[in-house]
mmCIF file with all atom_site columns, C-alpha atoms and ligand atoms in Angstrom:
data_model
loop_
_atom_site.group_PDB
_atom_site.id
_atom_site.type_symbol
_atom_site.label_atom_id
_atom_site.label_alt_id
_atom_site.label_comp_id
_atom_site.label_asym_id
_atom_site.label_entity_id
_atom_site.label_seq_id
_atom_site.pdbx_PDB_ins_code
_atom_site.Cartn_x
_atom_site.Cartn_y
_atom_site.Cartn_z
_atom_site.occupancy
_atom_site.B_iso_or_equiv
_atom_site.pdbx_formal_charge
_atom_site.auth_seq_id
_atom_site.auth_comp_id
_atom_site.auth_asym_id
_atom_site.auth_atom_id
_atom_site.pdbx_PDB_model_num
ATOM   1   C  CA  . UNK K 1 1   ? -73.691 -32.805 120.554 1.00 0.00 ? 1   UNK K CA  1
ATOM   2   C  CA  . UNK K 1 2   ? -73.875 -31.692 116.954 1.00 0.00 ? 2   UNK K CA  1
ATOM   3   C  CA  . UNK K 1 3   ? -75.430 -34.161 114.603 1.00 0.00 ? 3   UNK K CA  1
ATOM   4   C  CA  . UNK K 1 4   ? -74.080 -34.247 111.067 1.00 0.00 ? 4   UNK K CA  1
ATOM   5   C  CA  . UNK K 1 5   ? -76.576 -34.417 108.253 1.00 0.00 ? 5   UNK K CA  1
ATOM   6   C  CA  . UNK K 1 6   ? -76.297 -37.321 105.835 1.00 0.00 ? 6   UNK K CA  1
ATOM   7   C  CA  . UNK K 1 7   ? -75.000 -34.955 103.164 1.00 0.00 ? 7   UNK K CA  1
ATOM   8   C  CA  . UNK K 1 8   ? -72.288 -33.644 105.475 1.00 0.00 ? 8   UNK K CA  1
ATOM   9   C  CA  . UNK K 1 9   ? -71.294 -37.154 106.456 1.00 0.00 ? 9   UNK K CA  1
ATOM   10  C  CA  . UNK K 1 10  ? -71.031 -38.181 102.800 1.00 0.00 ? 10  UNK K CA  1
ATOM   11  C  CA  . UNK K 1 11  ? -68.887 -35.180 101.995 1.00 0.00 ? 11  UNK K CA  1
ATOM   12  C  CA  . UNK K 1 12  ? -66.695 -35.929 104.977 1.00 0.00 ? 12  UNK K CA  1
ATOM   13  C  CA  . UNK K 1 13  ? -66.255 -39.512 103.809 1.00 0.00 ? 13  UNK K CA  1
ATOM   14  C  CA  . UNK K 1 14  ? -65.244 -38.472 100.321 1.00 0.00 ? 14  UNK K CA  1
ATOM   15  C  CA  . UNK K 1 15  ? -62.746 -35.930 101.600 1.00 0.00 ? 15  UNK K CA  1
ATOM   16  C  CA  . UNK K 1 16  ? -61.187 -38.117 104.219 1.00 0.00 ? 16  UNK K CA  1
ATOM   17  C  CA  . UNK K 1 17  ? -60.769 -41.279 102.163 1.00 0.00 ? 17  UNK K CA  1
ATOM   18  C  CA  . UNK K 1 18  ? -58.406 -43.644 103.968 1.00 0.00 ? 18  UNK K CA  1
ATOM   19  C  CA  . UNK K 1 19  ? -58.482 -41.539 107.104 1.00 0.00 ? 19  UNK K CA  1
ATOM   20  C  CA  . UNK K 1 20  ? -62.108 -42.414 107.655 1.00 0.00 ? 20  UNK K CA  1
ATOM   21  C  CA  . UNK K 1 21  ? -61.459 -46.139 107.356 1.00 0.00 ? 21  UNK K CA  1
ATOM   22  C  CA  . UNK K 1 22  ? -58.372 -46.412 109.529 1.00 0.00 ? 22  UNK K CA  1
ATOM   23  C  CA  . UNK K 1 23  ? -60.074 -45.901 112.916 1.00 0.00 ? 23  UNK K CA  1
ATOM   24  C  CA  . UNK K 1 24  ? -62.512 -48.712 112.136 1.00 0.00 ? 24  UNK K CA  1
ATOM   25  C  CA  . UNK K 1 25  ? -59.639 -51.064 111.368 1.00 0.00 ? 25  UNK K CA  1
ATOM   26  C  CA  . UNK K 1 26  ? -57.873 -50.192 114.605 1.00 0.00 ? 26  UNK K CA  1
ATOM   27  C  CA  . UNK K 1 27  ? -61.037 -50.808 116.587 1.00 0.00 ? 27  UNK K CA  1
ATOM   28  C  CA  . UNK K 1 28  ? -61.256 -54.252 114.983 1.00 0.00 ? 28  UNK K CA  1
ATOM   29  C  CA  . UNK K 1 29  ? -57.946 -55.313 116.446 1.00 0.00 ? 29  UNK K CA  1
ATOM   30  C  CA  . UNK K 1 30  ? -59.366 -54.915 119.946 1.00 0.00 ? 30  UNK K CA  1
ATOM   31  C  CA  . UNK K 1 31  ? -61.504 -57.509 121.709 1.00 0.00 ? 31  UNK K CA  1
ATOM   32  C  CA  . UNK K 1 32  ? -64.041 -59.091 119.423 1.00 0.00 ? 32  UNK K CA  1
ATOM   33  C  CA  . UNK K 1 33  ? -67.538 -57.746 119.920 1.00 0.00 ? 33  UNK K CA  1
ATOM   34  C  CA  . UNK K 1 34  ? -69.520 -59.243 117.065 1.00 0.00 ? 34  UNK K CA  1
ATOM   35  C  CA  . UNK K 1 35  ? -69.484 -58.887 113.289 1.00 0.00 ? 35  UNK K CA  1
ATOM   36  C  CA  . UNK K 1 36  ? -68.679 -55.482 111.837 1.00 0.00 ? 36  UNK K CA  1
ATOM   37  C  CA  . UNK K 1 37  ? -69.334 -53.607 108.629 1.00 0.00 ? 37  UNK K CA  1
ATOM   38  C  CA  . UNK K 1 38  ? -66.033 -52.213 107.391 1.00 0.00 ? 38  UNK K CA  1
ATOM   39  C  CA  . UNK K 1 39  ? -66.350 -49.269 105.040 1.00 0.00 ? 39  UNK K CA  1
ATOM   40  C  CA  . UNK K 1 40  ? -63.745 -49.192 102.287 1.00 0.00 ? 40  UNK K CA  1
ATOM   41  C  CA  . UNK K 1 41  ? -63.416 -47.089 99.176  1.00 0.00 ? 41  UNK K CA  1
ATOM   42  C  CA  . UNK K 1 42  ? -62.271 -47.226 95.617  1.00 0.00 ? 42  UNK K CA  1
ATOM   43  C  CA  . UNK K 1 43  ? -60.809 -43.916 94.571  1.00 0.00 ? 43  UNK K CA  1
ATOM   44  C  CA  . UNK K 1 44  ? -58.232 -42.800 92.009  1.00 0.00 ? 44  UNK K CA  1
ATOM   45  C  CA  . UNK K 1 45  ? -58.083 -46.329 90.602  1.00 0.00 ? 45  UNK K CA  1
ATOM   46  C  CA  . UNK K 1 46  ? -57.023 -47.743 93.964  1.00 0.00 ? 46  UNK K CA  1
ATOM   47  C  CA  . UNK K 1 47  ? -58.563 -49.627 96.866  1.00 0.00 ? 47  UNK K CA  1
ATOM   48  C  CA  . UNK K 1 48  ? -58.528 -47.424 99.969  1.00 0.00 ? 48  UNK K CA  1
ATOM   49  C  CA  . UNK K 1 49  ? -57.119 -48.733 102.159 1.00 0.00 ? 49  UNK K CA  1
ATOM   50  C  CA  . UNK K 1 50  ? -55.090 -51.318 100.275 1.00 0.00 ? 50  UNK K CA  1
ATOM   51  C  CA  . UNK K 1 51  ? -54.853 -53.576 103.321 1.00 0.00 ? 51  UNK K CA  1
ATOM   52  C  CA  . UNK K 1 52  ? -57.560 -54.557 105.787 1.00 0.00 ? 52  UNK K CA  1
ATOM   53  C  CA  . UNK K 1 53  ? -57.339 -56.738 108.869 1.00 0.00 ? 53  UNK K CA  1
ATOM   54  C  CA  . UNK K 1 54  ? -60.745 -57.999 109.854 1.00 0.00 ? 54  UNK K CA  1
ATOM   55  C  CA  . UNK K 1 55  ? -62.398 -60.843 111.773 1.00 0.00 ? 55  UNK K CA  1
ATOM   56  C  CA  . UNK K 1 56  ? -64.290 -63.820 110.445 1.00 0.00 ? 56  UNK K CA  1
ATOM   57  C  CA  . UNK K 1 57  ? -67.929 -62.822 110.061 1.00 0.00 ? 57  UNK K CA  1
ATOM   58  C  CA  . UNK K 1 58  ? -67.120 -59.207 109.181 1.00 0.00 ? 58  UNK K CA  1
ATOM   59  C  CA  . UNK K 1 59  ? -68.440 -57.603 106.015 1.00 0.00 ? 59  UNK K CA  1
ATOM   60  C  CA  . UNK K 1 60  ? -66.440 -55.218 103.836 1.00 0.00 ? 60  UNK K CA  1
ATOM   61  C  CA  . UNK K 1 61  ? -68.422 -52.641 101.872 1.00 0.00 ? 61  UNK K CA  1
ATOM   62  C  CA  . UNK K 1 62  ? -66.596 -51.000 98.972  1.00 0.00 ? 62  UNK K CA  1
ATOM   63  C  CA  . UNK K 1 63  ? -67.963 -47.715 97.654  1.00 0.00 ? 63  UNK K CA  1
ATOM   64  C  CA  . UNK K 1 64  ? -66.729 -46.550 94.260  1.00 0.00 ? 64  UNK K CA  1
ATOM   65  C  CA  . UNK K 1 65  ? -65.874 -42.847 94.216  1.00 0.00 ? 65  UNK K CA  1
ATOM   66  C  CA  . UNK K 1 66  ? -64.438 -42.952 90.695  1.00 0.00 ? 66  UNK K CA  1
ATOM   67  C  CA  . UNK K 1 67  ? -66.287 -42.209 87.475  1.00 0.00 ? 67  UNK K CA  1
ATOM   68  C  CA  . UNK K 1 68  ? -65.017 -45.515 86.061  1.00 0.00 ? 68  UNK K CA  1
ATOM   69  C  CA  . UNK K 1 69  ? -66.664 -48.758 87.173  1.00 0.00 ? 69  UNK K CA  1
ATOM   70  C  CA  . UNK K 1 70  ? -64.619 -51.220 89.220  1.00 0.00 ? 70  UNK K CA  1
ATOM   71  C  CA  . UNK K 1 71  ? -64.923 -54.637 90.821  1.00 0.00 ? 71  UNK K CA  1
ATOM   72  C  CA  . UNK K 1 72  ? -63.508 -56.111 94.004  1.00 0.00 ? 72  UNK K CA  1
ATOM   73  C  CA  . UNK K 1 73  ? -62.622 -59.641 93.024  1.00 0.00 ? 73  UNK K CA  1
ATOM   74  C  CA  . UNK K 1 74  ? -60.885 -62.456 94.878  1.00 0.00 ? 74  UNK K CA  1
ATOM   75  C  CA  . UNK K 1 75  ? -57.735 -63.400 92.983  1.00 0.00 ? 75  UNK K CA  1
ATOM   76  C  CA  . UNK K 1 76  ? -58.288 -67.015 94.044  1.00 0.00 ? 76  UNK K CA  1
ATOM   77  C  CA  . UNK K 1 77  ? -61.765 -66.962 92.501  1.00 0.00 ? 77  UNK K CA  1
ATOM   78  C  CA  . UNK K 1 78  ? -63.758 -67.371 95.707  1.00 0.00 ? 78  UNK K CA  1
ATOM   79  C  CA  . UNK K 1 79  ? -65.948 -64.253 95.388  1.00 0.00 ? 79  UNK K CA  1
ATOM   80  C  CA  . UNK K 1 80  ? -66.585 -61.229 93.212  1.00 0.00 ? 80  UNK K CA  1
ATOM   81  C  CA  . UNK K 1 81  ? -68.638 -58.079 93.790  1.00 0.00 ? 81  UNK K CA  1
ATOM   82  C  CA  . UNK K 1 82  ? -69.383 -57.719 90.105  1.00 0.00 ? 82  UNK K CA  1
ATOM   83  C  CA  . UNK K 1 83  ? -69.452 -54.273 88.505  1.00 0.00 ? 83  UNK K CA  1
ATOM   84  C  CA  . UNK K 1 84  ? -69.588 -51.377 90.974  1.00 0.00 ? 84  UNK K CA  1
ATOM   85  C  CA  . UNK K 1 85  ? -70.643 -48.214 89.169  1.00 0.00 ? 85  UNK K CA  1
ATOM   86  C  CA  . UNK K 1 86  ? -69.828 -44.655 90.236  1.00 0.00 ? 86  UNK K CA  1
ATOM   87  C  CA  . UNK K 1 87  ? -71.318 -43.903 93.643  1.00 0.00 ? 87  UNK K CA  1
ATOM   88  C  CA  . UNK K 1 88  ? -72.476 -47.471 94.189  1.00 0.00 ? 88  UNK K CA  1
ATOM   89  C  CA  . UNK K 1 89  ? -71.417 -49.950 96.835  1.00 0.00 ? 89  UNK K CA  1
ATOM   90  C  CA  . UNK K 1 90  ? -70.999 -53.702 97.077  1.00 0.00 ? 90  UNK K CA  1
ATOM   91  C  CA  . UNK K 1 91  ? -70.483 -55.934 100.101 1.00 0.00 ? 91  UNK K CA  1
ATOM   92  C  CA  . UNK K 1 92  ? -68.643 -59.169 100.767 1.00 0.00 ? 92  UNK K CA  1
ATOM   93  C  CA  . UNK K 1 93  ? -68.939 -61.087 104.049 1.00 0.00 ? 93  UNK K CA  1
ATOM   94  C  CA  . UNK K 1 94  ? -65.860 -63.060 105.069 1.00 0.00 ? 94  UNK K CA  1
ATOM   95  C  CA  . UNK K 1 95  ? -66.698 -66.205 107.004 1.00 0.00 ? 95  UNK K CA  1
ATOM   96  C  CA  . UNK K 1 96  ? -63.399 -68.075 106.570 1.00 0.00 ? 96  UNK K CA  1
ATOM   97  C  CA  . UNK K 1 97  ? -60.106 -66.941 108.099 1.00 0.00 ? 97  UNK K CA  1
ATOM   98  C  CA  . UNK K 1 98  ? -57.282 -66.459 105.647 1.00 0.00 ? 98  UNK K CA  1
ATOM   99  C  CA  . UNK K 1 99  ? -55.515 -63.948 103.444 1.00 0.00 ? 99  UNK K CA  1
ATOM   100 C  CA  . UNK K 1 100 ? -57.138 -62.717 100.265 1.00 0.00 ? 100 UNK K CA  1
ATOM   101 C  CA  . UNK K 1 101 ? -55.703 -60.752 97.383  1.00 0.00 ? 101 UNK K CA  1
ATOM   102 C  CA  . UNK K 1 102 ? -58.297 -58.454 95.860  1.00 0.00 ? 102 UNK K CA  1
ATOM   103 C  CA  . UNK K 1 103 ? -58.087 -57.027 92.361  1.00 0.00 ? 103 UNK K CA  1
ATOM   104 C  CA  . UNK K 1 104 ? -60.286 -55.175 89.892  1.00 0.00 ? 104 UNK K CA  1
ATOM   105 C  CA  . UNK K 1 105 ? -61.249 -57.191 86.811  1.00 0.00 ? 105 UNK K CA  1
ATOM   106 C  CA  . UNK K 1 106 ? -61.270 -54.039 84.655  1.00 0.00 ? 106 UNK K CA  1
ATOM   107 C  CA  . UNK K 1 107 ? -57.964 -52.702 85.998  1.00 0.00 ? 107 UNK K CA  1
ATOM   108 C  CA  . UNK K 1 108 ? -55.890 -55.671 87.185  1.00 0.00 ? 108 UNK K CA  1
ATOM   109 C  CA  . UNK K 1 109 ? -53.163 -53.371 88.501  1.00 0.00 ? 109 UNK K CA  1
ATOM   110 C  CA  . UNK K 1 110 ? -55.555 -52.380 91.297  1.00 0.00 ? 110 UNK K CA  1
ATOM   111 C  CA  . UNK K 1 111 ? -54.826 -54.714 94.187  1.00 0.00 ? 111 UNK K CA  1
ATOM   112 C  CA  . UNK K 1 112 ? -55.466 -54.902 97.909  1.00 0.00 ? 112 UNK K CA  1
ATOM   113 C  CA  . UNK K 1 113 ? -55.007 -57.413 100.679 1.00 0.00 ? 113 UNK K CA  1
ATOM   114 C  CA  . UNK K 1 114 ? -57.543 -58.582 103.214 1.00 0.00 ? 114 UNK K CA  1
ATOM   115 C  CA  . UNK K 1 115 ? -56.471 -60.615 106.221 1.00 0.00 ? 115 UNK K CA  1
ATOM   116 C  CA  . UNK K 1 116 ? -59.345 -62.381 108.005 1.00 0.00 ? 116 UNK K CA  1
ATOM   117 C  CA  . UNK K 1 117 ? -58.528 -63.510 111.504 1.00 0.00 ? 117 UNK K CA  1
ATOM   118 C  CA  . UNK K 1 118 ? -60.443 -66.205 113.343 1.00 0.00 ? 118 UNK K CA  1
ATOM   119 C  CA  . UNK K 1 119 ? -62.892 -64.895 115.949 1.00 0.00 ? 119 UNK K CA  1
HETATM 120 CU CU1 . CU  I 2 .   ? -61.164 -50.899 88.326  1.00 0.00 ? 1   CU  I CU1 1
#
């Protein structure tokens, strides 16, 4: 089996965008097998994907692929990644089931939805 180098993997992730995230989301809908790290992106002034369905205990990691800084911020005020600079990542762990609207404090038109299902 061919092993991808880290650089190749990174390039793949940047090129694939939402396509890379989708299979992880699908896997989540199956039987619960412990907390997961869900990779998400911010690209072209948008959250990619703009909707995630996860389980309580899962962590979402947003990586900013834009030159501009962004945040991933709970519209209800429960959590905030703070400033995520170009190429940097920030994580939020979701313990409580519920639906969250995410926006960027610098660009409030950027929105996404996260649905956290009970385990
Ligand atoms: Cu932004």
